[in-house]
mmCIF file of C-alpha atoms and ligand atoms in Angstrom:
data_model
loop_
_atom_site.group_PDB
_atom_site.id
_atom_site.type_symbol
_atom_site.label_atom_id
_atom_site.label_comp_id
_atom_site.label_asym_id
_atom_site.label_seq_id
_atom_site.Cartn_x
_atom_site.Cartn_y
_atom_site.Cartn_z
ATOM 1 C CA MET A 1 0.000 0.000 0.000
ATOM 2 C CA SER A 2 1.214 3.443 -0.794
ATOM 3 C CA ALA A 3 2.166 5.949 1.871
ATOM 4 C CA VAL A 4 -0.175 8.901 2.409
ATOM 5 C CA LEU A 5 2.172 10.561 4.863
ATOM 6 C CA GLN A 6 5.870 10.185 5.437
ATOM 7 C CA ALA A 7 8.103 11.976 7.915
ATOM 8 C CA ARG A 8 11.874 11.671 7.944
ATOM 9 C CA ALA A 9 14.250 12.737 10.716
ATOM 10 C CA LEU A 10 11.885 15.451 11.891
ATOM 11 C CA ALA A 11 13.421 17.789 14.444
ATOM 12 C CA LYS A 12 12.052 20.993 15.929
ATOM 13 C CA ARG A 13 13.819 23.487 18.159
ATOM 14 C CA PHE A 14 12.111 26.516 19.678
ATOM 15 C CA GLY A 15 13.904 29.697 20.591
ATOM 16 C CA GLY A 16 17.641 30.030 20.699
ATOM 17 C CA GLY A 17 19.427 32.987 19.181
ATOM 18 C CA ARG A 18 19.893 36.289 21.006
ATOM 19 C CA SER A 19 17.322 38.706 22.387
ATOM 20 C CA LEU A 20 19.744 41.623 21.776
ATOM 21 C CA PRO A 21 22.928 41.760 19.653
ATOM 22 C CA PHE A 22 25.275 41.594 22.675
ATOM 23 C CA ALA A 23 23.126 39.455 24.950
ATOM 24 C CA PRO A 24 24.300 35.906 25.667
ATOM 25 C CA PRO A 25 22.676 33.396 23.298
ATOM 26 C CA ARG A 26 19.528 31.792 24.672
ATOM 27 C CA ARG A 27 19.426 28.038 24.592
ATOM 28 C CA ALA A 28 16.934 26.422 22.229
ATOM 29 C CA ILE A 29 14.302 23.964 23.477
ATOM 30 C CA HIS A 30 14.667 20.637 21.668
ATOM 31 C CA ALA A 31 10.987 19.738 21.345
ATOM 32 C CA LEU A 32 11.381 17.056 18.667
ATOM 33 C CA ARG A 33 14.619 15.157 18.171
ATOM 34 C CA GLY A 34 14.445 12.985 15.079
ATOM 35 C CA VAL A 35 11.138 11.279 14.268
ATOM 36 C CA ASP A 36 10.358 9.008 11.290
ATOM 37 C CA LEU A 37 6.770 8.050 10.498
ATOM 38 C CA ASP A 38 4.990 6.250 7.682
ATOM 39 C CA LEU A 39 1.248 6.123 7.287
ATOM 40 C CA VAL A 40 -0.820 4.295 4.681
ATOM 41 C CA ALA A 41 -4.475 4.808 3.704
ATOM 42 C CA SER A 42 -7.162 3.585 6.146
ATOM 43 C CA GLU A 43 -4.654 3.209 8.953
ATOM 44 C CA THR A 44 -4.739 4.749 12.438
ATOM 45 C CA LEU A 45 -1.456 5.476 14.155
ATOM 46 C CA GLY A 46 -1.973 6.260 17.828
ATOM 47 C CA ILE A 47 0.592 8.493 19.518
ATOM 48 C CA VAL A 48 0.960 8.379 23.282
ATOM 49 C CA GLY A 49 3.400 9.861 25.746
ATOM 50 C CA GLU A 50 3.400 12.163 28.720
ATOM 51 C CA SER A 51 2.814 15.886 28.647
ATOM 52 C CA GLY A 52 5.584 17.845 26.946
ATOM 53 C CA CYS A 53 7.094 14.894 25.045
ATOM 54 C CA GLY A 54 6.448 16.617 21.701
ATOM 55 C CA LYS A 55 3.155 15.143 20.459
ATOM 56 C CA SER A 56 1.557 18.439 19.433
ATOM 57 C CA THR A 57 4.820 19.705 17.973
ATOM 58 C CA LEU A 58 4.953 16.590 15.796
ATOM 59 C CA ALA A 59 1.265 16.971 14.875
ATOM 60 C CA ARG A 60 1.746 20.576 13.767
ATOM 61 C CA LEU A 61 4.726 19.653 11.590
ATOM 62 C CA LEU A 62 2.820 16.767 9.994
ATOM 63 C CA ALA A 63 -0.093 19.076 9.140
ATOM 64 C CA GLY A 64 2.190 21.777 7.776
ATOM 65 C CA LEU A 65 1.161 24.288 10.461
ATOM 66 C CA ASP A 66 4.776 24.760 11.438
ATOM 67 C CA SER A 67 8.065 24.004 9.674
ATOM 68 C CA PRO A 68 10.697 21.608 10.974
ATOM 69 C CA SER A 69 14.178 22.701 12.037
ATOM 70 C CA GLU A 70 15.438 19.562 10.296
ATOM 71 C CA GLY A 71 13.930 16.718 8.330
ATOM 72 C CA SER A 72 10.980 16.568 5.980
ATOM 73 C CA VAL A 73 7.297 15.745 5.635
ATOM 74 C CA ARG A 74 5.833 14.318 2.471
ATOM 75 C CA ALA A 75 2.055 14.147 2.085
ATOM 76 C CA ALA A 76 -0.058 12.172 -0.401
ATOM 77 C CA ASP A 77 -0.182 15.117 -2.805
ATOM 78 C CA GLY A 78 3.611 15.177 -2.919
ATOM 79 C CA GLY A 79 3.698 18.379 -0.860
ATOM 80 C CA ASP A 80 4.819 19.037 2.692
ATOM 81 C CA GLY A 81 1.441 18.941 4.467
ATOM 82 C CA ARG A 82 0.434 22.517 3.652
ATOM 83 C CA GLY A 83 -1.428 21.541 0.487
ATOM 84 C CA GLY A 84 -4.587 20.333 2.221
ATOM 85 C CA ALA A 85 -3.913 16.584 2.006
ATOM 86 C CA VAL A 86 -3.235 16.601 5.747
ATOM 87 C CA GLN A 87 -5.742 18.327 8.029
ATOM 88 C CA TYR A 88 -5.432 19.038 11.750
ATOM 89 C CA VAL A 89 -8.264 18.605 14.270
ATOM 90 C CA PHE A 90 -7.692 20.312 17.620
ATOM 91 C CA GLN A 91 -8.579 19.253 21.142
ATOM 92 C CA ASP A 92 -10.798 22.272 21.749
ATOM 93 C CA PRO A 93 -13.214 22.587 18.816
ATOM 94 C CA ALA A 94 -14.844 25.768 20.111
ATOM 95 C CA ALA A 95 -11.487 27.531 20.177
ATOM 96 C CA SER A 96 -10.579 26.293 16.691
ATOM 97 C CA LEU A 97 -13.760 27.711 15.096
ATOM 98 C CA ASN A 98 -14.097 31.439 14.438
ATOM 99 C CA PRO A 99 -16.945 32.637 16.737
ATOM 100 C CA ARG A 100 -17.979 35.348 14.258
ATOM 101 C CA LEU A 101 -18.530 33.013 11.318
ATOM 102 C CA THR A 102 -21.555 30.813 10.827
ATOM 103 C CA VAL A 103 -20.728 27.131 10.481
ATOM 104 C CA GLY A 104 -21.597 27.370 6.799
ATOM 105 C CA ARG A 105 -19.087 30.156 6.253
ATOM 106 C CA ALA A 106 -16.371 28.325 8.187
ATOM 107 C CA ILE A 107 -16.793 25.157 6.149
ATOM 108 C CA GLU A 108 -17.153 26.976 2.863
ATOM 109 C CA ALA A 109 -13.696 28.533 3.194
ATOM 110 C CA PRO A 110 -11.685 25.378 2.349
ATOM 111 C CA LEU A 111 -14.133 24.520 -0.464
ATOM 112 C CA ARG A 112 -13.402 27.885 -1.978
ATOM 113 C CA HIS A 113 -9.730 28.408 -1.217
ATOM 114 C CA ARG A 114 -8.410 24.836 -1.218
ATOM 115 C CA LEU A 115 -10.579 23.281 -3.905
ATOM 116 C CA GLY A 116 -11.522 26.420 -5.851
ATOM 117 C CA LEU A 117 -15.146 25.280 -6.232
ATOM 118 C CA PRO A 118 -17.740 27.664 -7.723
ATOM 119 C CA ALA A 119 -20.543 28.956 -5.480
ATOM 120 C CA GLY A 120 -23.196 26.508 -6.692
ATOM 121 C CA GLU A 121 -21.004 23.508 -6.079
ATOM 122 C CA ARG A 122 -20.051 24.823 -2.625
ATOM 123 C CA GLN A 123 -23.714 25.180 -1.664
ATOM 124 C CA ARG A 124 -24.339 21.619 -2.784
ATOM 125 C CA ARG A 125 -21.446 20.230 -0.753
ATOM 126 C CA LEU A 126 -22.169 22.002 2.543
ATOM 127 C CA PRO A 127 -25.211 19.914 3.567
ATOM 128 C CA GLU A 128 -23.382 16.760 2.434
ATOM 129 C CA LEU A 129 -20.517 17.567 4.792
ATOM 130 C CA MET A 130 -22.959 18.184 7.646
ATOM 131 C CA ASP A 131 -24.620 14.880 6.889
ATOM 132 C CA ALA A 132 -21.255 13.086 6.878
ATOM 133 C CA VAL A 133 -20.696 14.125 10.499
ATOM 134 C CA GLY A 134 -24.276 13.422 11.616
ATOM 135 C CA LEU A 135 -25.610 16.995 11.677
ATOM 136 C CA GLY A 136 -28.544 18.517 9.808
ATOM 137 C CA PRO A 137 -28.306 21.326 7.238
ATOM 138 C CA ASP A 138 -29.841 23.788 9.757
ATOM 139 C CA ALA A 139 -26.471 23.767 11.564
ATOM 140 C CA LEU A 140 -24.980 25.733 8.666
ATOM 141 C CA GLU A 141 -26.848 28.916 9.620
ATOM 142 C CA ARG A 142 -25.791 28.815 13.273
ATOM 143 C CA TYR A 143 -22.715 30.042 15.177
ATOM 144 C CA PRO A 144 -20.151 27.833 16.980
ATOM 145 C CA HIS A 145 -21.225 28.879 20.504
ATOM 146 C CA GLU A 146 -24.698 27.466 19.869
ATOM 147 C CA PHE A 147 -23.313 23.916 19.839
ATOM 148 C CA SER A 148 -22.279 21.439 22.530
ATOM 149 C CA GLY A 149 -18.668 20.265 22.681
ATOM 150 C CA GLY A 150 -19.430 17.034 20.826
ATOM 151 C CA GLN A 151 -21.358 18.852 18.084
ATOM 152 C CA ALA A 152 -18.609 21.465 17.770
ATOM 153 C CA GLN A 153 -16.047 18.689 17.314
ATOM 154 C CA ARG A 154 -18.253 17.220 14.551
ATOM 155 C CA ILE A 155 -18.219 20.628 12.871
ATOM 156 C CA ALA A 156 -14.439 20.841 13.165
ATOM 157 C CA ILE A 157 -14.204 17.392 11.573
ATOM 158 C CA ALA A 158 -16.546 18.495 8.756
ATOM 159 C CA ARG A 159 -14.346 21.508 8.108
ATOM 160 C CA ALA A 160 -11.275 19.269 7.983
ATOM 161 C CA LEU A 161 -13.050 16.921 5.549
ATOM 162 C CA ALA A 162 -14.040 19.823 3.291
ATOM 163 C CA ALA A 163 -10.447 20.078 2.051
ATOM 164 C CA GLU A 164 -10.638 16.432 0.864
ATOM 165 C CA PRO A 165 -7.652 15.285 2.887
ATOM 166 C CA ARG A 166 -6.105 11.817 2.837
ATOM 167 C CA THR A 167 -4.896 12.138 6.437
ATOM 168 C CA LEU A 168 -6.362 13.687 9.580
ATOM 169 C CA VAL A 169 -4.046 14.589 12.427
ATOM 170 C CA LEU A 170 -6.270 14.462 15.508
ATOM 171 C CA ASP A 171 -4.674 16.052 18.575
ATOM 172 C CA GLU A 172 -6.569 14.860 21.672
ATOM 173 C CA PRO A 173 -9.842 15.127 19.696
ATOM 174 C CA VAL A 174 -12.081 13.627 22.378
ATOM 175 C CA SER A 175 -10.203 14.574 25.563
ATOM 176 C CA ALA A 176 -12.460 17.547 26.315
ATOM 177 C CA LEU A 177 -15.669 15.542 25.849
ATOM 178 C CA ASP A 178 -17.819 13.483 28.246
ATOM 179 C CA VAL A 179 -17.208 9.747 28.011
ATOM 180 C CA SER A 180 -20.545 8.979 26.283
ATOM 181 C CA ILE A 181 -19.906 11.743 23.728
ATOM 182 C CA GLN A 182 -16.341 10.474 23.246
ATOM 183 C CA ALA A 183 -17.728 7.101 22.173
ATOM 184 C CA GLN A 184 -20.020 8.755 19.601
ATOM 185 C CA VAL A 185 -17.222 10.836 18.103
ATOM 186 C CA LEU A 186 -14.898 7.816 17.954
ATOM 187 C CA LYS A 187 -17.636 5.869 16.177
ATOM 188 C CA LEU A 188 -18.060 8.722 13.695
ATOM 189 C CA LEU A 189 -14.304 8.778 13.039
ATOM 190 C CA ARG A 190 -14.251 5.025 12.444
ATOM 191 C CA GLY A 191 -17.160 5.286 10.001
ATOM 192 C CA LEU A 192 -15.524 8.117 8.082
ATOM 193 C CA GLN A 193 -12.310 6.135 7.879
ATOM 194 C CA ASP A 194 -14.120 3.107 6.443
ATOM 195 C CA GLU A 195 -16.018 5.185 3.884
ATOM 196 C CA ARG A 196 -13.155 7.407 2.759
ATOM 197 C CA GLY A 197 -9.994 5.412 3.403
ATOM 198 C CA LEU A 198 -8.665 8.199 5.616
ATOM 199 C CA ALA A 199 -5.455 7.731 7.549
ATOM 200 C CA TYR A 200 -5.424 9.048 11.111
ATOM 201 C CA VAL A 201 -2.638 10.205 13.374
ATOM 202 C CA PHE A 202 -4.462 10.037 16.696
ATOM 203 C CA ILE A 203 -2.861 11.695 19.697
ATOM 204 C CA THR A 204 -4.216 10.908 23.129
ATOM 205 C CA HIS A 205 -3.388 10.625 26.802
ATOM 206 C CA ASP A 206 -6.017 7.948 27.266
ATOM 207 C CA LEU A 207 -4.814 4.379 26.774
ATOM 208 C CA SER A 208 -8.349 2.979 26.535
ATOM 209 C CA VAL A 209 -9.077 5.397 23.671
ATOM 210 C CA VAL A 210 -5.901 4.478 21.808
ATOM 211 C CA GLU A 211 -6.568 0.786 22.380
ATOM 212 C CA ALA A 212 -10.049 1.222 20.904
ATOM 213 C CA ILE A 213 -8.989 3.104 17.796
ATOM 214 C CA ALA A 214 -5.351 2.530 16.835
ATOM 215 C CA ASP A 215 -3.951 -0.098 14.477
ATOM 216 C CA ARG A 216 -0.416 0.906 15.346
ATOM 217 C CA ILE A 217 0.969 2.818 18.304
ATOM 218 C CA ALA A 218 4.016 5.046 18.633
ATOM 219 C CA VAL A 219 5.170 5.832 22.150
ATOM 220 C CA MET A 220 7.012 9.129 22.498
ATOM 221 C CA TYR A 221 9.440 10.193 25.171
ATOM 222 C CA PHE A 222 11.345 13.477 25.302
ATOM 223 C CA GLY A 223 10.998 14.325 21.628
ATOM 224 C CA ARG A 224 11.566 10.867 20.168
ATOM 225 C CA VAL A 225 9.596 7.746 19.314
ATOM 226 C CA VAL A 226 10.904 5.090 21.707
ATOM 227 C CA GLU A 227 8.630 2.225 20.675
ATOM 228 C CA GLU A 228 6.385 1.537 17.708
ATOM 229 C CA SER A 229 4.366 -1.549 16.904
ATOM 230 C CA PRO A 230 0.972 -2.994 16.023
ATOM 231 C CA ALA A 231 -1.336 -1.895 18.855
ATOM 232 C CA ARG A 232 -1.986 -5.346 20.261
ATOM 233 C CA ALA A 233 1.705 -6.158 20.610
ATOM 234 C CA ILE A 234 2.414 -3.034 22.635
ATOM 235 C CA PHE A 235 -0.319 -3.813 25.123
ATOM 236 C CA ALA A 236 0.545 -7.517 25.296
ATOM 237 C CA ALA A 237 4.325 -7.242 25.490
ATOM 238 C CA PRO A 238 5.922 -3.798 25.614
ATOM 239 C CA ARG A 239 9.647 -3.817 24.867
ATOM 240 C CA HIS A 240 10.764 -0.386 26.028
ATOM 241 C CA PRO A 241 10.959 0.065 29.825
ATOM 242 C CA TYR A 242 9.261 3.452 29.422
ATOM 243 C CA THR A 243 6.243 1.847 27.719
ATOM 244 C CA ARG A 244 6.067 -0.644 30.571
ATOM 245 C CA LEU A 245 5.981 2.264 33.026
ATOM 246 C CA LEU A 246 3.201 3.971 31.052
ATOM 247 C CA LEU A 247 1.064 0.835 30.993
ATOM 248 C CA ASP A 248 1.671 0.113 34.675
ATOM 249 C CA SER A 249 0.754 3.630 35.666
ATOM 250 C CA ALA A 250 -2.615 3.449 33.894
ATOM 251 C CA PRO A 251 -4.055 0.054 34.891
ATOM 252 C CA VAL A 252 -7.695 1.158 34.962
ATOM 253 C CA PRO A 253 -9.462 1.604 31.620
ATOM 254 C CA GLY A 254 -10.185 5.243 30.991
ATOM 255 C CA ARG A 255 -7.549 6.409 33.398
ATOM 256 C CA ARG A 256 -5.155 8.886 31.937
ATOM 257 C CA LEU A 257 -1.471 8.308 31.512
ATOM 258 C CA ALA A 258 0.904 9.491 34.155
ATOM 259 C CA GLY A 259 1.265 12.626 32.135
ATOM 260 C CA SER A 260 1.182 15.525 34.506
ATOM 261 C CA ARG A 261 4.179 17.761 34.915
ATOM 262 C CA ALA A 262 4.252 16.638 38.531
ATOM 263 C CA ASP A 263 5.772 13.240 37.697
ATOM 264 C CA ALA A 264 8.062 14.681 35.087
ATOM 265 C CA GLY A 265 10.609 15.687 37.716
ATOM 266 C CA GLU A 266 13.277 13.397 36.337
ATOM 267 C CA LEU A 267 12.929 14.478 32.707
ATOM 268 C CA PRO A 268 16.183 15.767 31.216
ATOM 269 C CA ASP A 269 16.570 19.475 30.445
ATOM 270 C CA PRO A 270 15.023 20.085 26.978
ATOM 271 C CA ALA A 271 17.532 22.890 26.408
ATOM 272 C CA ASN A 272 20.371 20.431 26.942
ATOM 273 C CA PRO A 273 19.421 16.887 25.840
ATOM 274 C CA PRO A 274 21.676 14.106 27.139
ATOM 275 C CA PRO A 275 23.969 12.246 24.704
ATOM 276 C CA GLY A 276 22.431 8.853 25.516
ATOM 277 C CA CYS A 277 18.920 7.547 26.092
ATOM 278 C CA ALA A 278 16.714 10.279 27.602
ATOM 279 C CA PHE A 279 14.985 7.715 29.816
ATOM 280 C CA ALA A 280 18.229 6.455 31.364
ATOM 281 C CA SER A 281 17.870 8.466 34.573
ATOM 282 C CA ARG A 282 14.469 6.860 35.286
ATOM 283 C CA CYS A 283 15.113 3.413 33.831
ATOM 284 C CA PRO A 284 15.229 0.276 36.001
ATOM 285 C CA ARG A 285 17.307 -1.550 33.331
ATOM 286 C CA VAL A 286 19.875 1.179 32.734
ATOM 287 C CA GLN A 287 23.502 0.211 31.937
ATOM 288 C CA ALA A 288 26.592 2.204 31.077
ATOM 289 C CA ASP A 289 26.000 2.202 27.292
ATOM 290 C CA CYS A 290 22.573 3.802 27.734
ATOM 291 C CA ARG A 291 24.178 7.000 28.984
ATOM 292 C CA GLU A 292 26.752 7.144 26.184
ATOM 293 C CA ARG A 293 24.851 6.658 22.952
ATOM 294 C CA GLN A 294 21.306 7.167 21.765
ATOM 295 C CA PRO A 295 19.659 3.865 20.789
ATOM 296 C CA ASP A 296 17.985 3.760 17.350
ATOM 297 C CA LEU A 297 14.445 2.533 16.842
ATOM 298 C CA ASP A 298 15.268 -1.080 15.954
ATOM 299 C CA ALA A 299 13.202 -4.148 15.270
ATOM 300 C CA ALA A 300 13.895 -7.376 17.088
ATOM 301 C CA GLY A 301 14.338 -9.919 14.292
ATOM 302 C CA GLY A 302 13.319 -7.373 11.636
ATOM 303 C CA GLY A 303 9.638 -7.409 12.655
ATOM 304 C CA ALA A 304 7.088 -4.622 12.911
ATOM 305 C CA HIS A 305 7.688 -4.153 16.640
ATOM 306 C CA ARG A 306 10.502 -1.671 17.148
ATOM 307 C CA ALA A 307 12.021 -0.234 20.293
ATOM 308 C CA ALA A 308 14.769 2.326 20.837
ATOM 309 C CA CYS A 309 16.468 0.458 23.651
ATOM 310 C CA PHE A 310 19.803 -1.350 24.129
ATOM 311 C CA HIS A 311 18.306 -3.621 26.802
ATOM 312 C CA PRO A 312 14.662 -4.129 25.872
ATOM 313 C CA LEU A 313 12.190 -6.306 27.732
ATOM 314 C CA ALA A 314 11.875 -9.748 26.203
HETATM 315 N N1 LIG B 1 5.912 27.531 20.610
HETATM 316 C C1 LIG B 1 6.744 27.009 21.500
HETATM 317 N N2 LIG B 1 7.779 27.733 22.001
HETATM 318 C C2 LIG B 1 8.636 27.199 22.901
HETATM 319 N N3 LIG B 1 8.563 25.948 23.376
HETATM 320 C C3 LIG B 1 7.557 25.179 22.925
HETATM 321 C C4 LIG B 1 6.594 25.653 21.978
HETATM 322 N N4 LIG B 1 5.706 24.666 21.725
HETATM 323 C C5 LIG B 1 6.099 23.616 22.476
HETATM 324 N N5 LIG B 1 7.206 23.913 23.202
HETATM 325 C C6 LIG B 1 7.944 22.997 24.091
HETATM 326 O O1 LIG B 1 8.209 21.828 23.349
HETATM 327 C C7 LIG B 1 8.046 20.662 24.135
HETATM 328 C C8 LIG B 1 6.986 19.770 23.521
HETATM 329 O O2 LIG B 1 5.721 20.406 23.611
HETATM 330 P P1 LIG B 1 4.381 19.784 22.982
HETATM 331 O O3 LIG B 1 3.315 20.800 23.119
HETATM 332 O O4 LIG B 1 4.676 19.263 21.632
HETATM 333 O O5 LIG B 1 4.097 18.570 23.964
HETATM 334 P P2 LIG B 1 2.830 17.576 24.050
HETATM 335 O O6 LIG B 1 3.391 16.196 24.040
HETATM 336 O O7 LIG B 1 1.841 17.948 23.023
HETATM 337 O O8 LIG B 1 2.262 17.887 25.516
HETATM 338 P P3 LIG B 1 0.732 17.827 26.041
HETATM 339 O O9 LIG B 1 0.434 16.374 26.287
HETATM 340 O O10 LIG B 1 0.790 18.602 27.325
HETATM 341 O O11 LIG B 1 -0.154 18.442 25.014
HETATM 342 C C9 LIG B 1 7.691 21.158 25.530
HETATM 343 O O12 LIG B 1 8.906 21.242 26.272
HETATM 344 C C10 LIG B 1 7.116 22.523 25.278
HETATM 345 O O13 LIG B 1 7.289 23.347 26.407
HETATM 346 MG MG1 LIG B 2 -0.154 18.583 23.085
#
């Protein structure tokens, strides 16, 4: 199957440089430190990892909302994610919709500017897009604040679909919603994927959500992917000690990952990443080599289950 989205050696640094010509240089934050991803049509890649590990930074680069410091993104249309083939859906739908535009206006914009459709064709497509996300055509005349969180997220999804993307990057798309509404939105996303062959990059803190929706999972730690595999294999037999810690710290379905800044006390300084494995200072299996060199994301026996660890769990 052909790739709809490919990322190679993506790195992103924030800041750095000088505030004034003679001021000492400020140190850059290394938010993303070399990420490779491949996504094919109809596939969902779940991305998990604690707060600050770089998930949203990665998402923004994949969707072309920000440019990488190093590396490249290649979308299905051959472009870098800005061309509309990759669309981003935010956690907070209300904040991502312009409060002064009716829903119809908001959704019409990509039809006009991305696809260049004439007015008649745009008017025909608007109710179809509403229907695709389970809303009636009357929603088009209303304003974002008139909708519940779940409905607003449906509208944000409709707007993303308007650009006819091949990939949706969904950044915590159901985290702000009640559990019963979460289930409805996840069901909608699954249906849309089946109908349209969409690929999803699905970022979440919630292991039960990622277990329900992902075909493959990438676990991130401190700006890198430390483990990647078919979803079932990660839950059944994690190989990276960090993944083990994540799973152990969220034993109850629906419970969130240990992701608060409070347990991030032992994270390395993002302005000064260590030369070796970033997890070494927290790792129960740490050895001398872990502090010297950074392990690559390798497969045991060349399989689909890869871990960036010199001493992985069996
Ligand atoms: N615009 C920015 N300027 C400076 N630093 C940033 C910026 N955006 C992100 N960072 C830093 O980059 C790192 C990764 O942030 P990012 O938002 O990608 O994490 P995340 O995994 O999405 O976290 P969360 O789960 O809390 O959403 C953090 O150290 C963050 O403080
Ligand atoms: Mg984030």
